[in-house]
Amino acid sequence: MDDILTVQHVQKSFGSKHVLQDVDFSIPTGSIFGFVGENGAGKTTTMRMILGLEKPDKGTITVGGEPVTFGATKTNRITGYLPDVPAFYDYMTPAEYLDLCARITGIDQRRQRIAKMLDLVGLKPDKHRIRGFSRGMKQRLGIAQALLNEPRLLICDEPTSALDPAGRNEFLELLASLRGQVTVLFSTHILSDVERISDRVGILHDGRLQACDTLVNLHKQFGRSQIVLTLADGATAQRCRQALAPLAVQAQGTIVTVTYHGDYAATVSQILRALVAANIAPVSLQQENPTLEQIFLEVIGDAHAAHDA
Ligand SMILES: Nc1ncnc2c1ncn2[C@@H]1O[C@H](COP(=O)(O)OP(=O)(O)OP(=O)(O)O)[C@@H](O)[C@H]1O
């Protein structure tokens, strides 16, 4: 699979502030990429550089194999953008607004295209003015606008942060429904949103992409998975802890927790063999997967440790 976007060794400072030190990543065509970082990490700056709205100090960016140049860039013909605070003409209906955008960008067969976009984002082609829209409806209209020119790459800056849970849910479903039709790059600091729909995740911290991989691989590399056993009583829990001593094991009350990296099946069979040998029958055994939030903390913790070393 080829990469729709490549960002190579990009650096950016504002005055004496080094925002991006060496950002390097690519996005395979057709995937949904969650771009994660704390406030001020440089997500918006990176996206603006991909759109040619900001000039990198060093490094190169390509979209669809073409280099992005600062200013009027050809690559924006295949890129759609939903800014963090999209601005609309409130007195227009969504169809009127999309018609205006389509005229400005010279889109053919406007009527069919607008009807298709409104249908895709679940907005009615009626006389309701944007003024009365909820934030969620405005975000969906923003997506319709960003998709108007049938882009190959859709960039969304913090698209869910201003939405309530129901609006977020709807919006994430809409983004997920675009999978396969358009490659999506969206930034957020809501990690559960990334976990729900992304194929790949990039974690931006300290001016670098500290991790960039599929969720499965991030779990493998950084996730500290746990297996939680419940025993009949405290004494059995202590015996269980001793039986499992070669593993990273803790006991508290009747609960014994084993923390492991890597393969669940291999670890659980090791546990079961040790329990059988010690003649211990647990009341329950449960697998607990790390959340992306735990992985994020692990990644930025590793970055700090490397920095301090
Ligand atoms: N035009 C500018 N001039 C000076 N500093 C800037 C400019 N644009 C961004 N910055 C600074 O660069 C840093 C990164 O900002 P950026 O908006 O890219 O971060 P972000 O990860 O998108 O954060 P947020 O989640 O808060 O939007 C911030 O410290 C910001 O103040």
mmCIF file of C-alpha atoms and ligand atoms in Angstrom:
data_model
loop_
_atom_site.group_PDB
_atom_site.id
_atom_site.type_symbol
_atom_site.label_atom_id
_atom_site.label_comp_id
_atom_site.label_asym_id
_atom_site.label_seq_id
_atom_site.Cartn_x
_atom_site.Cartn_y
_atom_site.Cartn_z
ATOM 1 C CA MET A 1 0.000 0.000 0.000
ATOM 2 C CA ASP A 2 1.417 3.423 -0.900
ATOM 3 C CA ASP A 3 1.512 6.419 1.409
ATOM 4 C CA ILE A 4 -0.787 9.349 0.669
ATOM 5 C CA LEU A 5 1.192 11.583 3.036
ATOM 6 C CA THR A 6 4.856 11.666 3.995
ATOM 7 C CA VAL A 7 6.340 14.094 6.497
ATOM 8 C CA GLN A 8 10.135 13.868 6.536
ATOM 9 C CA HIS A 9 12.372 15.366 9.206
ATOM 10 C CA VAL A 10 10.266 18.476 9.592
ATOM 11 C CA GLN A 11 11.397 21.222 11.962
ATOM 12 C CA LYS A 12 9.547 24.365 12.950
ATOM 13 C CA SER A 13 10.256 27.139 15.420
ATOM 14 C CA PHE A 14 8.343 30.299 16.223
ATOM 15 C CA GLY A 15 11.010 32.767 17.321
ATOM 16 C CA SER A 16 13.085 31.002 19.945
ATOM 17 C CA LYS A 17 10.377 28.395 20.583
ATOM 18 C CA HIS A 18 11.250 25.037 18.976
ATOM 19 C CA VAL A 19 7.828 23.524 18.396
ATOM 20 C CA LEU A 20 8.726 20.649 16.057
ATOM 21 C CA GLN A 21 12.266 19.261 16.332
ATOM 22 C CA ASP A 22 12.215 16.369 13.892
ATOM 23 C CA VAL A 23 8.813 15.117 12.874
ATOM 24 C CA ASP A 24 8.873 12.106 10.614
ATOM 25 C CA PHE A 25 5.924 9.919 9.663
ATOM 26 C CA SER A 26 3.782 8.694 6.796
ATOM 27 C CA ILE A 27 0.153 7.683 6.393
ATOM 28 C CA PRO A 28 -0.829 4.685 4.255
ATOM 29 C CA THR A 29 -3.561 5.416 1.724
ATOM 30 C CA GLY A 30 -7.023 4.478 2.957
ATOM 31 C CA SER A 31 -6.295 4.495 6.692
ATOM 32 C CA ILE A 32 -7.657 6.581 9.556
ATOM 33 C CA PHE A 33 -4.767 8.198 11.414
ATOM 34 C CA GLY A 34 -5.239 9.629 14.905
ATOM 35 C CA PHE A 35 -2.774 12.402 15.670
ATOM 36 C CA VAL A 36 -2.401 12.699 19.426
ATOM 37 C CA GLY A 37 -0.575 15.169 21.625
ATOM 38 C CA GLU A 38 -1.029 17.459 24.582
ATOM 39 C CA ASN A 39 -2.159 21.075 24.147
ATOM 40 C CA GLY A 40 0.562 23.016 22.365
ATOM 41 C CA ALA A 41 2.397 19.876 21.163
ATOM 42 C CA GLY A 42 2.329 21.188 17.596
ATOM 43 C CA LYS A 43 -0.521 19.229 15.977
ATOM 44 C CA THR A 44 -2.157 22.262 14.349
ATOM 45 C CA THR A 45 1.231 23.547 13.178
ATOM 46 C CA THR A 46 1.966 20.176 11.526
ATOM 47 C CA MET A 47 -1.447 20.170 9.822
ATOM 48 C CA ARG A 48 -1.020 23.733 8.615
ATOM 49 C CA MET A 49 2.328 22.769 7.083
ATOM 50 C CA ILE A 50 0.691 19.818 5.295
ATOM 51 C CA LEU A 51 -1.783 22.318 3.837
ATOM 52 C CA GLY A 52 1.002 24.710 2.800
ATOM 53 C CA LEU A 53 -0.299 27.375 5.199
ATOM 54 C CA GLU A 54 2.880 27.360 7.287
ATOM 55 C CA LYS A 55 6.459 26.989 6.084
ATOM 56 C CA PRO A 56 8.667 24.295 7.649
ATOM 57 C CA ASP A 57 12.147 25.504 8.658
ATOM 58 C CA LYS A 58 13.551 22.161 7.469
ATOM 59 C CA GLY A 59 12.246 18.907 6.026
ATOM 60 C CA THR A 60 9.866 17.914 3.258
ATOM 61 C CA ILE A 61 6.207 16.998 3.031
ATOM 62 C CA THR A 62 4.502 15.197 0.152
ATOM 63 C CA VAL A 63 0.809 14.581 -0.484
ATOM 64 C CA GLY A 64 -0.079 12.055 -3.176
ATOM 65 C CA GLY A 65 3.596 11.926 -4.144
ATOM 66 C CA GLU A 66 3.757 15.701 -4.856
ATOM 67 C CA PRO A 67 5.811 18.024 -2.666
ATOM 68 C CA VAL A 68 3.862 20.562 -0.618
ATOM 69 C CA THR A 69 5.067 24.114 -1.142
ATOM 70 C CA PHE A 70 4.302 27.027 1.143
ATOM 71 C CA GLY A 71 1.631 29.322 -0.320
ATOM 72 C CA ALA A 72 -0.538 28.182 -3.228
ATOM 73 C CA THR A 73 0.087 24.468 -3.308
ATOM 74 C CA LYS A 74 -1.180 22.078 -5.992
ATOM 75 C CA THR A 75 -1.616 19.322 -3.425
ATOM 76 C CA ASN A 76 -4.598 21.124 -1.869
ATOM 77 C CA ARG A 77 -6.638 19.950 -4.857
ATOM 78 C CA ILE A 78 -6.574 16.475 -3.332
ATOM 79 C CA THR A 79 -6.764 17.610 0.302
ATOM 80 C CA GLY A 80 -9.843 18.543 2.340
ATOM 81 C CA TYR A 81 -9.570 20.455 5.606
ATOM 82 C CA LEU A 82 -11.864 20.864 8.595
ATOM 83 C CA PRO A 83 -10.340 23.525 10.890
ATOM 84 C CA ASP A 84 -10.836 23.364 14.655
ATOM 85 C CA VAL A 85 -13.330 26.252 14.577
ATOM 86 C CA PRO A 86 -15.002 26.223 11.163
ATOM 87 C CA ALA A 87 -16.695 29.517 10.230
ATOM 88 C CA PHE A 88 -19.927 29.616 8.211
ATOM 89 C CA TYR A 89 -22.355 32.257 6.950
ATOM 90 C CA ASP A 90 -25.093 31.717 9.522
ATOM 91 C CA TYR A 91 -27.872 33.251 7.417
ATOM 92 C CA MET A 92 -27.471 30.606 4.696
ATOM 93 C CA THR A 93 -28.958 27.132 4.493
ATOM 94 C CA PRO A 94 -26.380 24.324 4.288
ATOM 95 C CA ALA A 95 -27.156 23.810 0.584
ATOM 96 C CA GLU A 96 -26.639 27.526 -0.140
ATOM 97 C CA TYR A 97 -23.392 27.518 1.800
ATOM 98 C CA LEU A 98 -22.045 24.420 0.017
ATOM 99 C CA ASP A 99 -23.109 25.946 -3.309
ATOM 100 C CA LEU A 100 -21.047 29.043 -2.526
ATOM 101 C CA CYS A 101 -18.010 26.899 -1.626
ATOM 102 C CA ALA A 102 -18.474 24.808 -4.779
ATOM 103 C CA ARG A 103 -18.620 27.943 -6.958
ATOM 104 C CA ILE A 104 -15.466 29.367 -5.342
ATOM 105 C CA THR A 105 -13.532 26.147 -5.908
ATOM 106 C CA GLY A 106 -14.978 25.595 -9.408
ATOM 107 C CA ILE A 107 -16.685 22.260 -8.765
ATOM 108 C CA ASP A 108 -18.734 20.780 -11.635
ATOM 109 C CA GLN A 109 -22.184 19.243 -11.262
ATOM 110 C CA ARG A 110 -22.748 21.202 -8.110
ATOM 111 C CA ARG A 111 -26.336 20.148 -7.441
ATOM 112 C CA GLN A 112 -25.673 16.414 -7.466
ATOM 113 C CA ARG A 113 -22.473 16.812 -5.488
ATOM 114 C CA ILE A 114 -24.130 18.960 -2.796
ATOM 115 C CA ALA A 115 -27.108 16.596 -2.500
ATOM 116 C CA LYS A 116 -24.696 13.664 -2.145
ATOM 117 C CA MET A 117 -22.645 15.454 0.531
ATOM 118 C CA LEU A 118 -25.694 16.497 2.573
ATOM 119 C CA ASP A 119 -26.952 12.952 2.446
ATOM 120 C CA LEU A 120 -23.544 11.580 3.483
ATOM 121 C CA VAL A 121 -23.361 13.794 6.573
ATOM 122 C CA GLY A 122 -27.052 13.380 7.450
ATOM 123 C CA LEU A 123 -28.222 16.971 6.929
ATOM 124 C CA LYS A 124 -31.537 17.727 5.231
ATOM 125 C CA PRO A 125 -31.516 19.846 2.056
ATOM 126 C CA ASP A 126 -34.279 22.074 3.522
ATOM 127 C CA LYS A 127 -34.683 25.745 4.388
ATOM 128 C CA HIS A 128 -33.190 25.568 7.915
ATOM 129 C CA ARG A 129 -30.499 28.175 8.364
ATOM 130 C CA ILE A 130 -27.062 27.358 9.777
ATOM 131 C CA ARG A 131 -27.765 29.876 12.571
ATOM 132 C CA GLY A 132 -30.001 27.317 14.337
ATOM 133 C CA PHE A 133 -27.582 24.400 14.010
ATOM 134 C CA SER A 134 -26.048 22.553 16.960
ATOM 135 C CA ARG A 135 -22.256 22.265 17.116
ATOM 136 C CA GLY A 136 -22.496 18.679 15.955
ATOM 137 C CA MET A 137 -24.524 19.705 12.895
ATOM 138 C CA LYS A 138 -21.987 22.440 12.125
ATOM 139 C CA GLN A 139 -19.134 19.945 12.358
ATOM 140 C CA ARG A 140 -20.978 17.649 9.962
ATOM 141 C CA LEU A 141 -21.530 20.548 7.559
ATOM 142 C CA GLY A 142 -17.789 21.251 7.883
ATOM 143 C CA ILE A 143 -17.064 17.690 6.763
ATOM 144 C CA ALA A 144 -19.458 18.076 3.815
ATOM 145 C CA GLN A 145 -17.569 21.210 2.808
ATOM 146 C CA ALA A 146 -14.161 19.544 3.258
ATOM 147 C CA LEU A 147 -15.269 16.596 1.093
ATOM 148 C CA LEU A 148 -16.825 18.725 -1.643
ATOM 149 C CA ASN A 149 -13.801 18.503 -3.945
ATOM 150 C CA GLU A 150 -13.599 14.706 -3.461
ATOM 151 C CA PRO A 151 -10.217 14.872 -1.713
ATOM 152 C CA ARG A 152 -7.955 11.851 -1.270
ATOM 153 C CA LEU A 153 -6.760 13.138 2.109
ATOM 154 C CA LEU A 154 -9.075 14.663 4.728
ATOM 155 C CA ILE A 155 -7.482 16.611 7.573
ATOM 156 C CA CYS A 156 -9.576 17.393 10.668
ATOM 157 C CA ASP A 157 -8.205 19.507 13.513
ATOM 158 C CA GLU A 158 -9.676 18.526 16.899
ATOM 159 C CA PRO A 159 -13.051 17.756 15.301
ATOM 160 C CA THR A 160 -14.708 16.340 18.412
ATOM 161 C CA SER A 161 -13.380 18.477 21.253
ATOM 162 C CA ALA A 162 -16.326 20.909 21.307
ATOM 163 C CA LEU A 163 -19.014 18.236 20.991
ATOM 164 C CA ASP A 164 -21.132 16.591 23.661
ATOM 165 C CA PRO A 165 -20.956 12.764 23.949
ATOM 166 C CA ALA A 166 -23.889 12.185 21.571
ATOM 167 C CA GLY A 167 -22.480 14.621 19.002
ATOM 168 C CA ARG A 168 -19.033 13.037 19.335
ATOM 169 C CA ASN A 169 -20.472 9.622 18.800
ATOM 170 C CA GLU A 170 -22.294 10.681 15.631
ATOM 171 C CA PHE A 171 -19.254 12.486 14.320
ATOM 172 C CA LEU A 172 -16.914 9.545 14.943
ATOM 173 C CA GLU A 173 -19.332 7.220 13.172
ATOM 174 C CA LEU A 174 -19.349 9.601 10.219
ATOM 175 C CA LEU A 175 -15.529 9.665 10.088
ATOM 176 C CA ALA A 176 -15.392 5.875 10.408
ATOM 177 C CA SER A 177 -17.893 5.535 7.532
ATOM 178 C CA LEU A 178 -15.395 7.322 5.259
ATOM 179 C CA ARG A 179 -12.852 4.520 5.702
ATOM 180 C CA GLY A 180 -11.713 3.256 2.331
ATOM 181 C CA GLN A 181 -13.094 6.279 0.433
ATOM 182 C CA VAL A 182 -10.674 8.879 1.781
ATOM 183 C CA THR A 183 -7.607 8.809 4.013
ATOM 184 C CA VAL A 184 -8.323 10.639 7.269
ATOM 185 C CA LEU A 185 -5.826 12.466 9.495
ATOM 186 C CA PHE A 186 -7.488 13.816 12.621
ATOM 187 C CA SER A 187 -5.970 15.387 15.688
ATOM 188 C CA THR A 188 -7.327 15.127 19.176
ATOM 189 C CA HIS A 189 -6.454 14.872 22.806
ATOM 190 C CA ILE A 190 -9.460 12.639 23.494
ATOM 191 C CA LEU A 191 -7.706 9.282 23.459
ATOM 192 C CA SER A 192 -10.847 7.179 23.595
ATOM 193 C CA ASP A 193 -11.934 8.760 20.272
ATOM 194 C CA VAL A 194 -8.667 7.695 18.679
ATOM 195 C CA GLU A 195 -9.034 4.218 20.089
ATOM 196 C CA ARG A 196 -12.522 3.863 18.641
ATOM 197 C CA ILE A 197 -11.851 4.611 14.984
ATOM 198 C CA SER A 198 -8.127 4.874 14.167
ATOM 199 C CA ASP A 199 -6.114 2.280 12.298
ATOM 200 C CA ARG A 200 -2.878 4.051 13.143
ATOM 201 C CA VAL A 201 -1.863 6.452 15.862
ATOM 202 C CA GLY A 202 0.936 9.014 16.034
ATOM 203 C CA ILE A 203 1.922 10.419 19.430
ATOM 204 C CA LEU A 204 3.516 13.869 19.213
ATOM 205 C CA HIS A 205 5.517 14.938 22.250
ATOM 206 C CA ASP A 206 8.566 17.138 22.828
ATOM 207 C CA GLY A 207 8.679 18.120 19.149
ATOM 208 C CA ARG A 208 8.898 14.534 17.869
ATOM 209 C CA LEU A 209 6.550 11.759 16.921
ATOM 210 C CA GLN A 210 7.483 9.477 19.816
ATOM 211 C CA ALA A 211 5.432 6.586 18.537
ATOM 212 C CA CYS A 212 3.628 5.938 15.281
ATOM 213 C CA ASP A 213 2.070 2.595 14.566
ATOM 214 C CA THR A 214 -1.098 0.557 14.427
ATOM 215 C CA LEU A 215 -3.042 0.339 17.677
ATOM 216 C CA VAL A 216 -2.259 -3.377 17.840
ATOM 217 C CA ASN A 217 1.501 -2.748 17.589
ATOM 218 C CA LEU A 218 1.386 0.113 20.109
ATOM 219 C CA HIS A 219 -0.352 -2.227 22.515
ATOM 220 C CA LYS A 220 2.365 -4.825 21.898
ATOM 221 C CA GLN A 221 5.230 -2.363 22.260
ATOM 222 C CA PHE A 222 4.075 -0.122 25.096
ATOM 223 C CA GLY A 223 1.048 -1.754 26.645
ATOM 224 C CA ARG A 224 1.404 -3.314 30.034
ATOM 225 C CA SER A 225 -1.353 -5.836 29.966
ATOM 226 C CA GLN A 226 -2.587 -7.416 33.147
ATOM 227 C CA ILE A 227 -4.199 -10.651 34.165
ATOM 228 C CA VAL A 228 -6.267 -10.351 37.332
ATOM 229 C CA LEU A 229 -6.972 -13.432 39.421
ATOM 230 C CA THR A 230 -9.482 -13.602 42.246
ATOM 231 C CA LEU A 231 -8.767 -16.189 44.932
ATOM 232 C CA ALA A 232 -11.053 -17.656 47.604
ATOM 233 C CA ASP A 233 -9.241 -15.955 50.517
ATOM 234 C CA GLY A 234 -6.177 -13.906 51.441
ATOM 235 C CA ALA A 235 -4.039 -16.937 52.383
ATOM 236 C CA THR A 236 -4.678 -18.583 48.988
ATOM 237 C CA ALA A 237 -3.872 -15.264 47.301
ATOM 238 C CA GLN A 238 -0.485 -15.242 49.064
ATOM 239 C CA ARG A 239 0.186 -18.850 48.013
ATOM 240 C CA CYS A 240 -0.808 -17.890 44.469
ATOM 241 C CA ARG A 241 1.596 -14.933 44.528
ATOM 242 C CA GLN A 242 4.442 -17.258 45.585
ATOM 243 C CA ALA A 243 3.528 -19.814 42.908
ATOM 244 C CA LEU A 244 3.615 -17.105 40.241
ATOM 245 C CA ALA A 245 6.770 -15.450 41.607
ATOM 246 C CA PRO A 246 8.838 -15.679 38.376
ATOM 247 C CA LEU A 247 6.275 -13.272 36.835
ATOM 248 C CA ALA A 248 5.687 -9.611 37.801
ATOM 249 C CA VAL A 249 3.036 -10.316 40.383
ATOM 250 C CA GLN A 250 1.302 -8.400 43.166
ATOM 251 C CA ALA A 251 -1.238 -9.557 45.742
ATOM 252 C CA GLN A 252 -3.755 -7.449 47.582
ATOM 253 C CA GLY A 253 -6.485 -9.072 49.664
ATOM 254 C CA THR A 254 -7.940 -11.841 47.520
ATOM 255 C CA ILE A 255 -6.752 -10.269 44.242
ATOM 256 C CA VAL A 256 -3.526 -11.245 42.470
ATOM 257 C CA THR A 257 -2.406 -9.147 39.509
ATOM 258 C CA VAL A 258 0.154 -10.266 36.927
ATOM 259 C CA THR A 259 1.583 -7.559 34.682
ATOM 260 C CA TYR A 260 3.121 -8.704 31.415
ATOM 261 C CA HIS A 261 4.358 -7.475 28.046
ATOM 262 C CA GLY A 262 3.469 -9.263 24.861
ATOM 263 C CA ASP A 263 1.574 -12.471 24.341
ATOM 264 C CA TYR A 264 -1.555 -13.186 26.407
ATOM 265 C CA ALA A 265 -1.773 -16.883 25.464
ATOM 266 C CA ALA A 266 1.822 -17.637 26.510
ATOM 267 C CA THR A 267 1.437 -15.803 29.831
ATOM 268 C CA VAL A 268 -1.900 -17.340 30.734
ATOM 269 C CA SER A 269 -0.639 -20.869 30.044
ATOM 270 C CA GLN A 270 2.384 -20.198 32.272
ATOM 271 C CA ILE A 271 -0.006 -19.016 35.015
ATOM 272 C CA LEU A 272 -2.306 -22.012 34.631
ATOM 273 C CA ARG A 273 0.589 -24.500 34.751
ATOM 274 C CA ALA A 274 1.916 -22.874 37.952
ATOM 275 C CA LEU A 275 -1.561 -22.918 39.543
ATOM 276 C CA VAL A 276 -2.112 -26.589 38.717
ATOM 277 C CA ALA A 277 1.342 -27.479 40.110
ATOM 278 C CA ALA A 278 0.514 -25.616 43.348
ATOM 279 C CA ASN A 279 -3.021 -27.071 43.463
ATOM 280 C CA ILE A 280 -4.699 -23.636 43.480
ATOM 281 C CA ALA A 281 -8.083 -23.066 41.817
ATOM 282 C CA PRO A 282 -8.830 -19.375 41.224
ATOM 283 C CA VAL A 283 -12.405 -18.086 41.542
ATOM 284 C CA SER A 284 -11.890 -16.065 38.364
ATOM 285 C CA LEU A 285 -9.196 -15.077 35.881
ATOM 286 C CA GLN A 286 -9.581 -11.956 33.756
ATOM 287 C CA GLN A 287 -7.561 -10.309 30.994
ATOM 288 C CA GLU A 288 -7.264 -6.515 31.289
ATOM 289 C CA ASN A 289 -5.994 -4.621 28.291
ATOM 290 C CA PRO A 290 -4.243 -1.285 28.687
ATOM 291 C CA THR A 291 -6.093 1.770 27.411
ATOM 292 C CA LEU A 292 -4.506 4.137 24.925
ATOM 293 C CA GLU A 293 -4.280 6.588 27.807
ATOM 294 C CA GLN A 294 -1.939 4.217 29.677
ATOM 295 C CA ILE A 295 0.082 3.708 26.482
ATOM 296 C CA PHE A 296 0.268 7.485 25.970
ATOM 297 C CA LEU A 297 1.600 7.981 29.505
ATOM 298 C CA GLU A 298 4.113 5.180 28.958
ATOM 299 C CA VAL A 299 5.321 6.722 25.667
ATOM 300 C CA ILE A 300 5.746 10.218 27.073
ATOM 301 C CA GLY A 301 7.289 8.745 30.240
ATOM 302 C CA ASP A 302 9.887 6.946 28.060
ATOM 303 C CA ALA A 303 10.542 10.217 26.180
ATOM 304 C CA HIS A 304 11.176 12.038 29.463
ATOM 305 C CA ALA A 305 13.452 9.249 30.725
ATOM 306 C CA ALA A 306 15.495 9.372 27.474
ATOM 307 C CA HIS A 307 15.639 13.154 27.746
ATOM 308 C CA ASP A 308 16.861 13.083 31.354
ATOM 309 C CA ALA A 309 19.463 10.350 30.710
HETATM 310 N N1 LIG B 1 1.948 31.724 14.549
HETATM 311 C C1 LIG B 1 2.497 31.411 15.715
HETATM 312 N N2 LIG B 1 3.346 32.247 16.343
HETATM 313 C C2 LIG B 1 3.940 31.914 17.515
HETATM 314 N N3 LIG B 1 3.731 30.760 18.174
HETATM 315 C C3 LIG B 1 2.890 29.887 17.602
HETATM 316 C C4 LIG B 1 2.224 30.166 16.373
HETATM 317 N N4 LIG B 1 1.458 29.079 16.045
HETATM 318 C C5 LIG B 1 1.623 28.197 17.062
HETATM 319 N N5 LIG B 1 2.481 28.661 17.996
HETATM 320 C C6 LIG B 1 2.932 27.962 19.214
HETATM 321 O O1 LIG B 1 3.371 26.695 18.827
HETATM 322 C C7 LIG B 1 3.004 25.702 19.796
HETATM 323 C C8 LIG B 1 2.243 24.590 19.115
HETATM 324 O O2 LIG B 1 0.951 25.058 18.771
HETATM 325 P P1 LIG B 1 -0.123 24.175 18.018
HETATM 326 O O3 LIG B 1 -1.359 25.012 17.876
HETATM 327 O O4 LIG B 1 0.473 23.620 16.785
HETATM 328 O O5 LIG B 1 -0.347 23.009 19.057
HETATM 329 P P2 LIG B 1 -1.501 21.927 19.156
HETATM 330 O O6 LIG B 1 -0.838 20.620 19.415
HETATM 331 O O7 LIG B 1 -2.385 22.015 17.963
HETATM 332 O O8 LIG B 1 -2.241 22.374 20.453
HETATM 333 P P3 LIG B 1 -3.808 22.487 20.818
HETATM 334 O O9 LIG B 1 -4.249 21.114 21.147
HETATM 335 O O10 LIG B 1 -3.787 23.400 21.997
HETATM 336 O O11 LIG B 1 -4.495 23.097 19.619
HETATM 337 C C9 LIG B 1 2.229 26.443 20.863
HETATM 338 O O12 LIG B 1 3.088 26.722 21.927
HETATM 339 C C10 LIG B 1 1.772 27.707 20.181
HETATM 340 O O13 LIG B 1 1.649 28.745 21.115
#
